Amino acid sequence: MAVYKEEIKVQSHGGKPTYINITPQVRGAIENSGIQNGTCTVISPHTTCSVFFEEFVHDFNEDGDEFLQTDLNKVLEKIIPDQASADVYNYPGEEHYKAVKSWPDAASYLPGGDRTALWNCDAHLKATILGSSQVFDVDNGQLGVGTTGYIYFVDFDRTRPRARRCKIIVMGE
């Protein structure tokens, strides 16, 4: 059995959840792997990000977001409201603030000491519900999904733009 790994980089924009269609990169990784039959696992190593599989939607709102993504945001908002203040959730607590302040790159997490930059409990919870990975069939060297099935990487963290990574692992023969 062969194992092939590839990492892609994506950029979130902050302000609202960022959805990125990574289907072409996954198809490319499968092709690069040379594996004909097996599985392809797509993984987010970030705690506010998810990988999910959904139908591509041909309709977009005025902000350029696909309708299914706006609907998903509305449903998740009902279950897990956005963290708009410190009293919405327990997280982040005082000990977490102290820990972040001790990190070598603390300024990127707390710019100017702004604690609101850590108000992303909702993003963590939403990512937990959707999950951080998906496994797909590799059949005859191709991604084994239907024509309307797309793979999305989503960053639910609205606090700031972030450089993100996504790992693609193809295993098989």
Short mmCIF file of N, CA and C in Angstrom, two decimals, residues 8 19-27 30 40-43 50-56 66 69 133-137 143-145 148-154 166 168:
data_model
loop_
_atom_site.label_atom_id
_atom_site.label_comp_id
_atom_site.label_asym_id
_atom_site.label_seq_id
_atom_site.Cartn_x
_atom_site.Cartn_y
_atom_site.Cartn_z
N ILE A 8 -2.15 21.89 1.38
CA ILE A 8 -2.51 23.10 0.64
C ILE A 8 -2.69 24.23 1.63
N TYR A 19 -15.72 30.09 3.42
CA TYR A 19 -15.88 28.80 2.75
C TYR A 19 -14.98 28.78 1.52
N ILE A 20 -14.20 27.72 1.39
CA ILE A 20 -13.29 27.60 0.26
C ILE A 20 -13.51 26.24 -0.40
N ASN A 21 -13.81 26.27 -1.68
CA ASN A 21 -13.95 25.05 -2.46
C ASN A 21 -12.56 24.50 -2.73
N ILE A 22 -12.23 23.36 -2.14
CA ILE A 22 -10.90 22.77 -2.33
C ILE A 22 -10.96 21.51 -3.20
N THR A 23 -12.08 21.29 -3.86
CA THR A 23 -12.24 20.10 -4.70
C THR A 23 -11.14 19.98 -5.76
N PRO A 24 -10.79 21.06 -6.48
CA PRO A 24 -9.72 20.91 -7.48
C PRO A 24 -8.38 20.48 -6.88
N GLN A 25 -8.05 21.00 -5.70
CA GLN A 25 -6.79 20.62 -5.05
C GLN A 25 -6.82 19.16 -4.62
N VAL A 26 -7.97 18.68 -4.14
CA VAL A 26 -8.09 17.27 -3.74
C VAL A 26 -7.96 16.38 -4.97
N ARG A 27 -8.64 16.74 -6.04
CA ARG A 27 -8.50 15.96 -7.29
C ARG A 27 -7.05 15.95 -7.76
N ILE A 30 -4.92 13.57 -5.65
CA ILE A 30 -5.17 12.17 -6.04
C ILE A 30 -4.40 11.86 -7.31
N CYS A 40 -8.99 8.77 0.21
CA CYS A 40 -8.39 10.09 0.32
C CYS A 40 -9.00 10.75 1.55
N THR A 41 -8.16 11.13 2.47
CA THR A 41 -8.60 11.80 3.69
C THR A 41 -8.18 13.26 3.62
N VAL A 42 -9.13 14.15 3.89
CA VAL A 42 -8.87 15.58 3.88
C VAL A 42 -9.05 16.08 5.30
N ILE A 43 -8.01 16.74 5.85
CA ILE A 43 -7.98 17.06 7.27
C ILE A 43 -7.64 18.53 7.50
N SER A 50 -13.38 23.38 9.60
CA SER A 50 -13.97 22.09 9.27
C SER A 50 -13.74 21.77 7.80
N VAL A 51 -13.86 20.49 7.50
CA VAL A 51 -13.89 20.02 6.13
C VAL A 51 -15.22 19.30 5.98
N PHE A 52 -15.97 19.67 4.93
CA PHE A 52 -17.24 18.99 4.72
C PHE A 52 -17.51 18.81 3.24
N PHE A 53 -18.47 17.94 2.95
CA PHE A 53 -18.83 17.55 1.60
C PHE A 53 -20.27 17.98 1.37
N GLU A 54 -20.49 18.70 0.27
CA GLU A 54 -21.83 19.23 0.01
C GLU A 54 -22.00 19.42 -1.50
N GLU A 55 -23.22 19.57 -1.88
CA GLU A 55 -23.52 19.85 -3.28
C GLU A 55 -23.10 21.28 -3.63
N PHE A 56 -22.51 21.44 -4.83
CA PHE A 56 -22.22 22.78 -5.31
C PHE A 56 -23.54 23.44 -5.64
N GLU A 66 -22.54 31.05 -1.48
CA GLU A 66 -23.49 30.06 -1.99
C GLU A 66 -24.68 29.95 -1.04
N GLN A 69 -24.40 27.56 1.89
CA GLN A 69 -23.51 28.07 2.94
C GLN A 69 -24.21 29.12 3.79
N SER A 133 -12.47 16.48 9.43
CA SER A 133 -11.97 15.69 8.32
C SER A 133 -13.10 14.96 7.60
N GLN A 134 -12.78 14.52 6.40
CA GLN A 134 -13.69 13.71 5.58
C GLN A 134 -12.84 12.67 4.85
N VAL A 135 -13.42 11.50 4.63
CA VAL A 135 -12.75 10.44 3.89
C VAL A 135 -13.54 10.16 2.62
N PHE A 136 -12.81 10.04 1.50
CA PHE A 136 -13.44 9.84 0.20
C PHE A 136 -12.86 8.61 -0.49
N ASP A 137 -13.63 8.04 -1.37
CA ASP A 137 -13.23 6.91 -2.19
C ASP A 137 -12.32 7.40 -3.32
N LEU A 143 -11.39 10.94 -7.82
CA LEU A 143 -12.19 11.19 -6.62
C LEU A 143 -13.56 10.57 -6.84
N GLY A 144 -13.94 9.63 -5.98
CA GLY A 144 -15.16 8.87 -6.17
C GLY A 144 -16.40 9.55 -5.62
N VAL A 145 -16.75 10.71 -6.20
CA VAL A 145 -17.97 11.42 -5.81
C VAL A 145 -18.74 11.76 -7.08
N THR A 148 -21.94 16.72 -8.68
CA THR A 148 -22.30 17.92 -7.91
C THR A 148 -21.69 17.94 -6.52
N GLY A 149 -20.97 16.90 -6.14
CA GLY A 149 -20.36 16.84 -4.82
C GLY A 149 -19.04 17.61 -4.78
N TYR A 150 -18.97 18.58 -3.87
CA TYR A 150 -17.79 19.41 -3.72
C TYR A 150 -17.27 19.30 -2.29
N ILE A 151 -15.97 19.50 -2.14
CA ILE A 151 -15.32 19.46 -0.83
C ILE A 151 -15.00 20.90 -0.43
N TYR A 152 -15.43 21.26 0.77
CA TYR A 152 -15.21 22.62 1.25
C TYR A 152 -14.38 22.62 2.52
N PHE A 153 -13.51 23.59 2.61
CA PHE A 153 -12.80 23.92 3.84
C PHE A 153 -13.47 25.18 4.35
N VAL A 154 -13.87 25.18 5.62
CA VAL A 154 -14.52 26.37 6.18
C VAL A 154 -13.79 26.78 7.45
N CYS A 166 -4.45 22.80 5.01
CA CYS A 166 -5.33 21.64 4.90
C CYS A 166 -4.48 20.49 4.38
N ILE A 168 -4.02 16.65 2.82
CA ILE A 168 -4.67 15.65 1.98
C ILE A 168 -3.78 14.40 2.00
#
